[in-house]
Amino acid sequence: MNFRTSAAVAVAALLACGAAAAQFKSPDDAIEYRQGALAVMGHHFGQLGAMANGKIPYDAAAAKADAELVATLSRLPWSAFVEGSDKGETSARPEIWSQRDKFNADARKLQDAVARLLEAARTGKPDALKAAFGPTAQACKSCHDDFRRKH
Ligand code: HEC
């Protein structure tokens, strides 16, 4: 099992226990957890993007399932940005801790955008998905621009 896979399995196990507000053994654990959640969220968000942009055929049931997963996963990463986890194998920028209110606000904006994306997916209409996808992607980007290190 590679790193990402084991992180994703850890996320799935936590979800199964309903332990969304997890405590972490160490900063490295927190990093692994949030990267796992973000990677899995990114995968399902990418599927929605491919549908929204016509790269893969629209499938109403898949869109709804992906949007539900994105909605759940988008609640998980933020509590794992614990003190001390700005160091290690992470792309998190120190501004997350020095501008925590702004970071938290960006996380809330994402969750609002994702709620609208889920509503759109539930309509079963490709145009609705397309309209809701862009603003959500913008919410990802605006946080990444400020708080994620570029490689
Ligand atoms: C509130 C800020 C914020 C928002 C909103 C946000 N991200 Fe991120 N994202 C981060 C930070 C910070 C990292 C780096 C985490 C680390 O390396 O510890 C990251 C990392 C990632 C990663 C890499 C995970 C890995 O494998 O290491 C992916 C994929 C990702 N984000 C996708 C998304 C997508 C898709 C969205 C929107 C649906 C999104 N993010 C919204 C802050 C955010």
Short mmCIF file of N, CA and C and ligand atoms in Angstrom, two decimals:
data_model
loop_
_atom_site.label_atom_id
_atom_site.label_comp_id
_atom_site.label_asym_id
_atom_site.label_seq_id
_atom_site.Cartn_x
_atom_site.Cartn_y
_atom_site.Cartn_z
N MET A 1 0.85 -1.21 0.00
CA MET A 1 0.00 0.00 0.00
C MET A 1 0.87 1.24 0.00
N ASN A 2 0.66 2.14 -0.92
CA ASN A 2 1.47 3.35 -0.89
C ASN A 2 0.89 4.35 0.10
N PHE A 3 1.60 5.45 0.23
CA PHE A 3 1.23 6.46 1.23
C PHE A 3 -0.20 6.96 1.04
N ARG A 4 -0.53 7.36 -0.21
CA ARG A 4 -1.85 7.94 -0.46
C ARG A 4 -2.95 6.91 -0.19
N THR A 5 -2.69 5.67 -0.63
CA THR A 5 -3.71 4.64 -0.44
C THR A 5 -3.95 4.41 1.04
N SER A 6 -2.87 4.31 1.81
CA SER A 6 -3.06 4.04 3.23
C SER A 6 -3.73 5.23 3.91
N ALA A 7 -3.42 6.44 3.46
CA ALA A 7 -4.09 7.62 4.02
C ALA A 7 -5.58 7.57 3.69
N ALA A 8 -5.90 7.20 2.46
CA ALA A 8 -7.31 7.14 2.05
C ALA A 8 -8.05 6.07 2.85
N VAL A 9 -7.40 4.95 3.10
CA VAL A 9 -8.02 3.89 3.90
C VAL A 9 -8.25 4.39 5.32
N ALA A 10 -7.28 5.15 5.85
CA ALA A 10 -7.43 5.70 7.20
C ALA A 10 -8.64 6.63 7.25
N VAL A 11 -8.81 7.44 6.21
CA VAL A 11 -9.95 8.36 6.15
C VAL A 11 -11.25 7.56 6.12
N ALA A 12 -11.28 6.53 5.29
CA ALA A 12 -12.49 5.70 5.17
C ALA A 12 -12.83 5.06 6.51
N ALA A 13 -11.80 4.59 7.21
CA ALA A 13 -12.03 3.94 8.51
C ALA A 13 -12.59 4.95 9.50
N LEU A 14 -12.06 6.16 9.49
CA LEU A 14 -12.56 7.19 10.40
C LEU A 14 -14.00 7.54 10.08
N LEU A 15 -14.30 7.63 8.79
CA LEU A 15 -15.67 7.94 8.39
C LEU A 15 -16.62 6.85 8.89
N ALA A 16 -16.18 5.62 8.75
CA ALA A 16 -17.01 4.50 9.16
C ALA A 16 -17.31 4.56 10.66
N CYS A 17 -16.35 5.05 11.44
CA CYS A 17 -16.57 5.18 12.89
C CYS A 17 -17.32 6.46 13.24
N GLY A 18 -17.53 7.32 12.26
CA GLY A 18 -18.18 8.59 12.53
C GLY A 18 -17.28 9.54 13.31
N ALA A 19 -15.97 9.26 13.30
CA ALA A 19 -15.04 10.08 14.09
C ALA A 19 -14.46 11.20 13.24
N ALA A 20 -15.34 12.10 12.80
CA ALA A 20 -14.87 13.15 11.89
C ALA A 20 -13.96 14.16 12.60
N ALA A 21 -14.23 14.42 13.86
CA ALA A 21 -13.39 15.37 14.59
C ALA A 21 -12.31 14.60 15.34
N ALA A 22 -11.36 14.09 14.56
CA ALA A 22 -10.40 13.17 15.12
C ALA A 22 -9.32 13.87 15.93
N GLN A 23 -8.79 13.17 16.88
CA GLN A 23 -7.58 13.60 17.58
C GLN A 23 -6.42 12.90 16.89
N PHE A 24 -5.26 13.51 16.95
CA PHE A 24 -4.13 12.94 16.23
C PHE A 24 -2.99 12.62 17.19
N LYS A 25 -2.32 11.50 16.88
CA LYS A 25 -1.21 11.06 17.73
C LYS A 25 -0.03 12.00 17.62
N SER A 26 0.15 12.58 16.42
CA SER A 26 1.31 13.43 16.18
C SER A 26 0.99 14.37 15.03
N PRO A 27 1.77 15.44 14.86
CA PRO A 27 1.56 16.33 13.72
C PRO A 27 1.64 15.57 12.38
N ASP A 28 2.56 14.59 12.29
CA ASP A 28 2.67 13.81 11.04
C ASP A 28 1.39 13.04 10.74
N ASP A 29 0.75 12.53 11.76
CA ASP A 29 -0.52 11.84 11.61
C ASP A 29 -1.59 12.78 11.06
N ALA A 30 -1.60 14.00 11.59
CA ALA A 30 -2.58 15.00 11.15
C ALA A 30 -2.34 15.35 9.68
N ILE A 31 -1.06 15.47 9.31
CA ILE A 31 -0.72 15.79 7.92
C ILE A 31 -1.21 14.68 6.99
N GLU A 32 -0.93 13.44 7.39
CA GLU A 32 -1.32 12.30 6.57
C GLU A 32 -2.85 12.24 6.41
N TYR A 33 -3.54 12.49 7.50
CA TYR A 33 -5.00 12.46 7.49
C TYR A 33 -5.57 13.52 6.55
N ARG A 34 -5.09 14.78 6.70
CA ARG A 34 -5.71 15.84 5.88
C ARG A 34 -5.34 15.67 4.41
N GLN A 35 -4.10 15.20 4.14
CA GLN A 35 -3.73 14.99 2.74
C GLN A 35 -4.56 13.85 2.13
N GLY A 36 -4.83 12.83 2.95
CA GLY A 36 -5.68 11.73 2.47
C GLY A 36 -7.07 12.23 2.11
N ALA A 37 -7.66 13.02 3.04
CA ALA A 37 -9.01 13.56 2.79
C ALA A 37 -9.01 14.45 1.55
N LEU A 38 -7.99 15.33 1.44
CA LEU A 38 -7.93 16.25 0.30
C LEU A 38 -7.72 15.49 -1.01
N ALA A 39 -6.89 14.44 -0.98
CA ALA A 39 -6.63 13.67 -2.20
C ALA A 39 -7.90 12.95 -2.66
N VAL A 40 -8.64 12.36 -1.72
CA VAL A 40 -9.86 11.64 -2.09
C VAL A 40 -10.91 12.65 -2.58
N MET A 41 -11.02 13.78 -1.85
CA MET A 41 -11.95 14.83 -2.30
C MET A 41 -11.58 15.29 -3.71
N GLY A 42 -10.27 15.50 -3.92
CA GLY A 42 -9.81 15.95 -5.24
C GLY A 42 -10.18 14.98 -6.34
N HIS A 43 -10.11 13.69 -6.03
CA HIS A 43 -10.46 12.68 -7.03
C HIS A 43 -11.94 12.82 -7.43
N HIS A 44 -12.81 12.89 -6.45
CA HIS A 44 -14.25 12.94 -6.77
C HIS A 44 -14.64 14.28 -7.37
N PHE A 45 -13.95 15.32 -6.93
CA PHE A 45 -14.21 16.64 -7.52
C PHE A 45 -13.77 16.64 -8.99
N GLY A 46 -12.65 15.97 -9.26
CA GLY A 46 -12.16 15.87 -10.64
C GLY A 46 -13.14 15.14 -11.55
N GLN A 47 -13.79 14.11 -11.00
CA GLN A 47 -14.81 13.38 -11.77
C GLN A 47 -15.95 14.31 -12.15
N LEU A 48 -16.36 15.15 -11.18
CA LEU A 48 -17.46 16.10 -11.45
C LEU A 48 -17.03 17.11 -12.50
N GLY A 49 -15.77 17.55 -12.39
CA GLY A 49 -15.24 18.51 -13.36
C GLY A 49 -15.23 17.93 -14.76
N ALA A 50 -14.84 16.66 -14.86
CA ALA A 50 -14.79 16.00 -16.17
C ALA A 50 -16.20 15.95 -16.78
N MET A 51 -17.21 15.72 -15.93
CA MET A 51 -18.60 15.71 -16.43
C MET A 51 -19.05 17.12 -16.79
N ALA A 52 -18.73 18.07 -15.90
CA ALA A 52 -19.16 19.45 -16.13
C ALA A 52 -18.55 19.99 -17.43
N ASN A 53 -17.34 19.57 -17.72
CA ASN A 53 -16.65 20.09 -18.91
C ASN A 53 -16.81 19.18 -20.13
N GLY A 54 -17.66 18.16 -20.00
CA GLY A 54 -17.95 17.31 -21.15
C GLY A 54 -16.81 16.37 -21.54
N LYS A 55 -15.84 16.16 -20.65
CA LYS A 55 -14.73 15.24 -20.97
C LYS A 55 -15.16 13.79 -20.80
N ILE A 56 -16.11 13.56 -19.91
CA ILE A 56 -16.73 12.25 -19.81
C ILE A 56 -18.25 12.48 -19.85
N PRO A 57 -19.01 11.47 -20.31
CA PRO A 57 -20.46 11.68 -20.44
C PRO A 57 -21.11 11.95 -19.08
N TYR A 58 -22.12 12.79 -19.08
CA TYR A 58 -22.86 13.09 -17.85
C TYR A 58 -23.61 11.84 -17.40
N ASP A 59 -23.49 11.56 -16.11
CA ASP A 59 -24.17 10.42 -15.52
C ASP A 59 -24.76 10.91 -14.21
N ALA A 60 -26.08 11.05 -14.18
CA ALA A 60 -26.75 11.71 -13.04
C ALA A 60 -26.46 11.00 -11.72
N ALA A 61 -26.50 9.66 -11.74
CA ALA A 61 -26.29 8.92 -10.49
C ALA A 61 -24.85 9.09 -10.00
N ALA A 62 -23.90 9.03 -10.92
CA ALA A 62 -22.48 9.19 -10.54
C ALA A 62 -22.23 10.61 -10.03
N ALA A 63 -22.84 11.59 -10.68
CA ALA A 63 -22.65 12.98 -10.26
C ALA A 63 -23.16 13.18 -8.84
N LYS A 64 -24.31 12.60 -8.55
CA LYS A 64 -24.90 12.72 -7.21
C LYS A 64 -23.98 12.03 -6.18
N ALA A 65 -23.50 10.85 -6.52
CA ALA A 65 -22.63 10.11 -5.59
C ALA A 65 -21.32 10.88 -5.35
N ASP A 66 -20.73 11.39 -6.43
CA ASP A 66 -19.48 12.15 -6.29
C ASP A 66 -19.70 13.41 -5.45
N ALA A 67 -20.79 14.12 -5.71
CA ALA A 67 -21.05 15.37 -4.98
C ALA A 67 -21.30 15.09 -3.50
N GLU A 68 -21.95 13.96 -3.20
CA GLU A 68 -22.17 13.61 -1.79
C GLU A 68 -20.85 13.34 -1.09
N LEU A 69 -19.95 12.64 -1.80
CA LEU A 69 -18.63 12.37 -1.21
C LEU A 69 -17.85 13.67 -1.01
N VAL A 70 -17.89 14.54 -2.01
CA VAL A 70 -17.17 15.82 -1.89
C VAL A 70 -17.73 16.60 -0.69
N ALA A 71 -19.05 16.58 -0.53
CA ALA A 71 -19.68 17.32 0.58
C ALA A 71 -19.19 16.77 1.93
N THR A 72 -19.14 15.46 2.04
CA THR A 72 -18.66 14.85 3.30
C THR A 72 -17.18 15.13 3.51
N LEU A 73 -16.40 14.89 2.46
CA LEU A 73 -14.94 15.03 2.60
C LEU A 73 -14.53 16.49 2.85
N SER A 74 -15.32 17.43 2.35
CA SER A 74 -14.94 18.84 2.49
C SER A 74 -15.08 19.32 3.94
N ARG A 75 -15.65 18.49 4.79
CA ARG A 75 -15.74 18.87 6.20
C ARG A 75 -14.52 18.40 6.99
N LEU A 76 -13.73 17.49 6.42
CA LEU A 76 -12.73 16.79 7.22
C LEU A 76 -11.36 17.45 7.39
N PRO A 77 -10.78 18.05 6.34
CA PRO A 77 -9.35 18.39 6.46
C PRO A 77 -9.03 19.44 7.51
N TRP A 78 -9.94 20.37 7.76
CA TRP A 78 -9.58 21.62 8.45
C TRP A 78 -9.16 21.44 9.88
N SER A 79 -9.80 20.53 10.61
CA SER A 79 -9.42 20.32 12.02
C SER A 79 -8.07 19.61 12.12
N ALA A 80 -7.54 19.13 11.00
CA ALA A 80 -6.25 18.44 11.02
C ALA A 80 -5.08 19.40 10.78
N PHE A 81 -5.38 20.70 10.63
CA PHE A 81 -4.29 21.67 10.53
C PHE A 81 -3.93 22.10 11.96
N VAL A 82 -3.41 21.13 12.71
CA VAL A 82 -3.13 21.34 14.14
C VAL A 82 -1.80 22.08 14.31
N GLU A 83 -1.61 22.66 15.49
CA GLU A 83 -0.35 23.31 15.83
C GLU A 83 0.82 22.36 15.59
N GLY A 84 1.87 22.85 15.01
CA GLY A 84 3.07 22.04 14.81
C GLY A 84 3.08 21.28 13.50
N SER A 85 1.92 21.25 12.79
CA SER A 85 1.86 20.47 11.55
C SER A 85 2.16 21.34 10.33
N ASP A 86 2.83 22.48 10.57
CA ASP A 86 3.33 23.29 9.45
C ASP A 86 4.69 22.75 9.01
N LYS A 87 5.24 21.82 9.78
CA LYS A 87 6.55 21.25 9.45
C LYS A 87 6.37 19.79 9.09
N GLY A 88 7.26 19.31 8.20
CA GLY A 88 7.19 17.90 7.79
C GLY A 88 6.85 17.83 6.32
N GLU A 89 6.30 16.69 5.89
CA GLU A 89 5.99 16.50 4.47
C GLU A 89 4.65 17.12 4.14
N THR A 90 4.64 18.42 4.09
CA THR A 90 3.39 19.14 3.88
C THR A 90 3.59 20.33 2.96
N SER A 91 2.54 20.65 2.22
CA SER A 91 2.54 21.85 1.38
C SER A 91 1.80 23.00 2.06
N ALA A 92 1.44 22.81 3.32
CA ALA A 92 0.73 23.87 4.05
C ALA A 92 1.68 25.04 4.30
N ARG A 93 1.20 26.24 4.05
CA ARG A 93 2.02 27.42 4.31
C ARG A 93 1.80 27.92 5.74
N PRO A 94 2.83 28.54 6.33
CA PRO A 94 2.71 29.00 7.73
C PRO A 94 1.59 30.02 7.93
N GLU A 95 1.16 30.69 6.85
CA GLU A 95 0.06 31.67 6.95
C GLU A 95 -1.23 31.03 7.46
N ILE A 96 -1.37 29.71 7.31
CA ILE A 96 -2.58 29.04 7.84
C ILE A 96 -2.70 29.33 9.34
N TRP A 97 -1.57 29.33 10.01
CA TRP A 97 -1.58 29.52 11.47
C TRP A 97 -1.55 31.00 11.84
N SER A 98 -0.90 31.84 11.00
CA SER A 98 -0.84 33.26 11.34
C SER A 98 -2.09 34.01 10.88
N GLN A 99 -2.84 33.42 9.92
CA GLN A 99 -4.09 34.05 9.44
C GLN A 99 -5.22 33.03 9.52
N ARG A 100 -5.36 32.45 10.69
CA ARG A 100 -6.28 31.32 10.86
C ARG A 100 -7.73 31.69 10.52
N ASP A 101 -8.15 32.93 10.87
CA ASP A 101 -9.54 33.32 10.59
C ASP A 101 -9.82 33.31 9.09
N LYS A 102 -8.85 33.80 8.34
CA LYS A 102 -9.02 33.84 6.88
C LYS A 102 -9.06 32.41 6.32
N PHE A 103 -8.18 31.56 6.84
CA PHE A 103 -8.16 30.17 6.40
C PHE A 103 -9.50 29.48 6.71
N ASN A 104 -9.98 29.68 7.93
CA ASN A 104 -11.27 29.08 8.32
C ASN A 104 -12.41 29.61 7.45
N ALA A 105 -12.34 30.91 7.12
CA ALA A 105 -13.38 31.51 6.27
C ALA A 105 -13.34 30.88 4.88
N ASP A 106 -12.12 30.64 4.36
CA ASP A 106 -11.99 29.98 3.05
C ASP A 106 -12.57 28.56 3.09
N ALA A 107 -12.36 27.88 4.20
CA ALA A 107 -12.90 26.52 4.34
C ALA A 107 -14.43 26.56 4.36
N ARG A 108 -14.98 27.58 5.05
CA ARG A 108 -16.45 27.71 5.09
C ARG A 108 -17.00 28.06 3.72
N LYS A 109 -16.29 28.94 2.99
CA LYS A 109 -16.75 29.29 1.63
C LYS A 109 -16.79 28.05 0.75
N LEU A 110 -15.78 27.20 0.91
CA LEU A 110 -15.78 25.97 0.12
C LEU A 110 -17.01 25.13 0.48
N GLN A 111 -17.28 24.98 1.77
CA GLN A 111 -18.40 24.13 2.16
C GLN A 111 -19.73 24.69 1.65
N ASP A 112 -19.85 26.03 1.62
CA ASP A 112 -21.06 26.65 1.04
C ASP A 112 -21.17 26.34 -0.46
N ALA A 113 -20.04 26.49 -1.15
CA ALA A 113 -20.03 26.23 -2.60
C ALA A 113 -20.37 24.76 -2.86
N VAL A 114 -19.83 23.89 -2.03
CA VAL A 114 -20.06 22.45 -2.21
C VAL A 114 -21.53 22.10 -1.94
N ALA A 115 -22.15 22.81 -0.98
CA ALA A 115 -23.57 22.57 -0.71
C ALA A 115 -24.39 22.90 -1.96
N ARG A 116 -24.02 23.99 -2.65
CA ARG A 116 -24.74 24.35 -3.89
C ARG A 116 -24.44 23.34 -5.01
N LEU A 117 -23.20 22.85 -5.02
CA LEU A 117 -22.83 21.84 -6.02
C LEU A 117 -23.66 20.56 -5.82
N LEU A 118 -23.84 20.19 -4.56
CA LEU A 118 -24.63 18.99 -4.26
C LEU A 118 -26.09 19.19 -4.67
N GLU A 119 -26.64 20.36 -4.36
CA GLU A 119 -28.01 20.67 -4.80
C GLU A 119 -28.13 20.55 -6.32
N ALA A 120 -27.12 21.08 -7.01
CA ALA A 120 -27.12 21.05 -8.48
C ALA A 120 -27.06 19.61 -8.98
N ALA A 121 -26.21 18.79 -8.33
CA ALA A 121 -26.07 17.39 -8.76
C ALA A 121 -27.40 16.65 -8.55
N ARG A 122 -28.11 17.01 -7.48
CA ARG A 122 -29.37 16.33 -7.17
C ARG A 122 -30.48 16.66 -8.15
N THR A 123 -30.34 17.77 -8.90
CA THR A 123 -31.36 18.08 -9.91
C THR A 123 -31.30 17.10 -11.08
N GLY A 124 -30.14 16.45 -11.25
CA GLY A 124 -29.99 15.55 -12.39
C GLY A 124 -29.78 16.26 -13.71
N LYS A 125 -29.56 17.58 -13.65
CA LYS A 125 -29.41 18.36 -14.89
C LYS A 125 -27.96 18.76 -15.12
N PRO A 126 -27.39 18.38 -16.27
CA PRO A 126 -25.99 18.71 -16.55
C PRO A 126 -25.71 20.22 -16.50
N ASP A 127 -26.65 21.03 -16.95
CA ASP A 127 -26.42 22.48 -16.95
C ASP A 127 -26.27 23.02 -15.53
N ALA A 128 -27.05 22.45 -14.61
CA ALA A 128 -26.97 22.89 -13.21
C ALA A 128 -25.60 22.53 -12.64
N LEU A 129 -25.13 21.34 -12.95
CA LEU A 129 -23.81 20.91 -12.47
C LEU A 129 -22.72 21.83 -13.02
N LYS A 130 -22.85 22.09 -14.31
CA LYS A 130 -21.86 22.94 -14.97
C LYS A 130 -21.81 24.33 -14.31
N ALA A 131 -22.98 24.88 -14.01
CA ALA A 131 -23.05 26.23 -13.43
C ALA A 131 -22.46 26.25 -12.01
N ALA A 132 -22.63 25.16 -11.27
CA ALA A 132 -22.16 25.15 -9.88
C ALA A 132 -20.70 24.74 -9.77
N PHE A 133 -20.17 24.11 -10.79
CA PHE A 133 -18.80 23.60 -10.68
C PHE A 133 -17.76 24.73 -10.62
N GLY A 134 -17.89 25.71 -11.51
CA GLY A 134 -16.90 26.79 -11.60
C GLY A 134 -16.68 27.52 -10.28
N PRO A 135 -17.76 28.00 -9.64
CA PRO A 135 -17.60 28.70 -8.37
C PRO A 135 -16.94 27.81 -7.29
N THR A 136 -17.21 26.52 -7.33
CA THR A 136 -16.58 25.63 -6.35
C THR A 136 -15.09 25.53 -6.62
N ALA A 137 -14.73 25.34 -7.89
CA ALA A 137 -13.31 25.26 -8.25
C ALA A 137 -12.60 26.56 -7.86
N GLN A 138 -13.30 27.67 -7.98
CA GLN A 138 -12.72 28.95 -7.60
C GLN A 138 -12.45 28.99 -6.08
N ALA A 139 -13.33 28.38 -5.32
CA ALA A 139 -13.14 28.33 -3.85
C ALA A 139 -11.91 27.48 -3.50
N CYS A 140 -11.67 26.41 -4.25
CA CYS A 140 -10.45 25.60 -4.05
C CYS A 140 -9.24 26.48 -4.34
N LYS A 141 -9.29 27.13 -5.50
CA LYS A 141 -8.13 27.88 -5.98
C LYS A 141 -7.79 29.03 -5.05
N SER A 142 -8.80 29.73 -4.56
CA SER A 142 -8.48 30.92 -3.80
C SER A 142 -7.79 30.54 -2.48
N CYS A 143 -8.15 29.43 -1.89
CA CYS A 143 -7.42 28.98 -0.69
C CYS A 143 -6.03 28.47 -1.07
N HIS A 144 -5.93 27.71 -2.15
CA HIS A 144 -4.60 27.21 -2.55
C HIS A 144 -3.66 28.36 -2.86
N ASP A 145 -4.17 29.42 -3.49
CA ASP A 145 -3.31 30.56 -3.83
C ASP A 145 -2.67 31.16 -2.58
N ASP A 146 -3.44 31.22 -1.50
CA ASP A 146 -2.94 31.88 -0.29
C ASP A 146 -2.25 30.93 0.68
N PHE A 147 -2.68 29.67 0.71
CA PHE A 147 -2.28 28.82 1.83
C PHE A 147 -1.59 27.51 1.46
N ARG A 148 -1.43 27.23 0.16
CA ARG A 148 -0.79 25.99 -0.22
C ARG A 148 0.49 26.32 -0.97
N ARG A 149 1.59 25.71 -0.55
CA ARG A 149 2.86 25.94 -1.22
C ARG A 149 2.88 25.35 -2.61
N LYS A 150 3.46 26.12 -3.54
CA LYS A 150 3.61 25.58 -4.89
C LYS A 150 4.92 24.81 -4.95
N HIS A 151 4.91 23.73 -5.73
CA HIS A 151 6.13 22.91 -5.76
C HIS A 151 7.05 23.33 -6.88
C1 HEC B 1 -9.35 26.39 3.12
C2 HEC B 1 -8.25 26.05 2.21
C3 HEC B 1 -8.40 25.03 1.13
C4 HEC B 1 -9.49 24.80 0.34
C5 HEC B 1 -10.81 25.54 0.31
C6 HEC B 1 -9.13 23.71 -0.52
N1 HEC B 1 -7.87 23.28 -0.26
FE1 HEC B 1 -6.87 21.81 -1.19
N2 HEC B 1 -5.29 22.06 0.05
C7 HEC B 1 -5.17 23.04 0.99
C8 HEC B 1 -3.88 22.93 1.66
C9 HEC B 1 -3.36 23.84 2.75
C10 HEC B 1 -3.24 21.83 1.10
C11 HEC B 1 -1.87 21.24 1.50
C12 HEC B 1 -2.08 20.22 2.62
C13 HEC B 1 -0.79 19.59 3.11
O1 HEC B 1 0.10 19.28 2.28
O2 HEC B 1 -0.69 19.38 4.34
C14 HEC B 1 -4.15 21.30 0.08
C15 HEC B 1 -3.88 20.18 -0.69
C16 HEC B 1 -4.74 19.66 -1.64
C17 HEC B 1 -4.47 18.47 -2.42
C18 HEC B 1 -3.23 17.60 -2.33
C19 HEC B 1 -3.45 16.52 -1.28
C20 HEC B 1 -2.26 15.58 -1.24
O3 HEC B 1 -2.33 14.56 -1.93
O4 HEC B 1 -1.26 15.88 -0.54
C21 HEC B 1 -5.53 18.29 -3.25
C22 HEC B 1 -5.74 17.18 -4.26
C23 HEC B 1 -6.47 19.36 -2.97
N3 HEC B 1 -5.96 20.17 -1.99
C24 HEC B 1 -7.68 19.51 -3.63
C25 HEC B 1 -8.62 20.48 -3.30
C26 HEC B 1 -9.88 20.62 -3.99
C27 HEC B 1 -10.34 19.78 -5.17
C28 HEC B 1 -10.53 21.65 -3.37
C29 HEC B 1 -11.89 22.19 -3.69
C30 HEC B 1 -12.98 21.25 -3.93
C31 HEC B 1 -9.65 22.13 -2.32
N4 HEC B 1 -8.51 21.41 -2.30
C32 HEC B 1 -9.98 23.17 -1.47
C33 HEC B 1 -6.10 23.99 1.28
C34 HEC B 1 -7.37 24.08 0.74
#
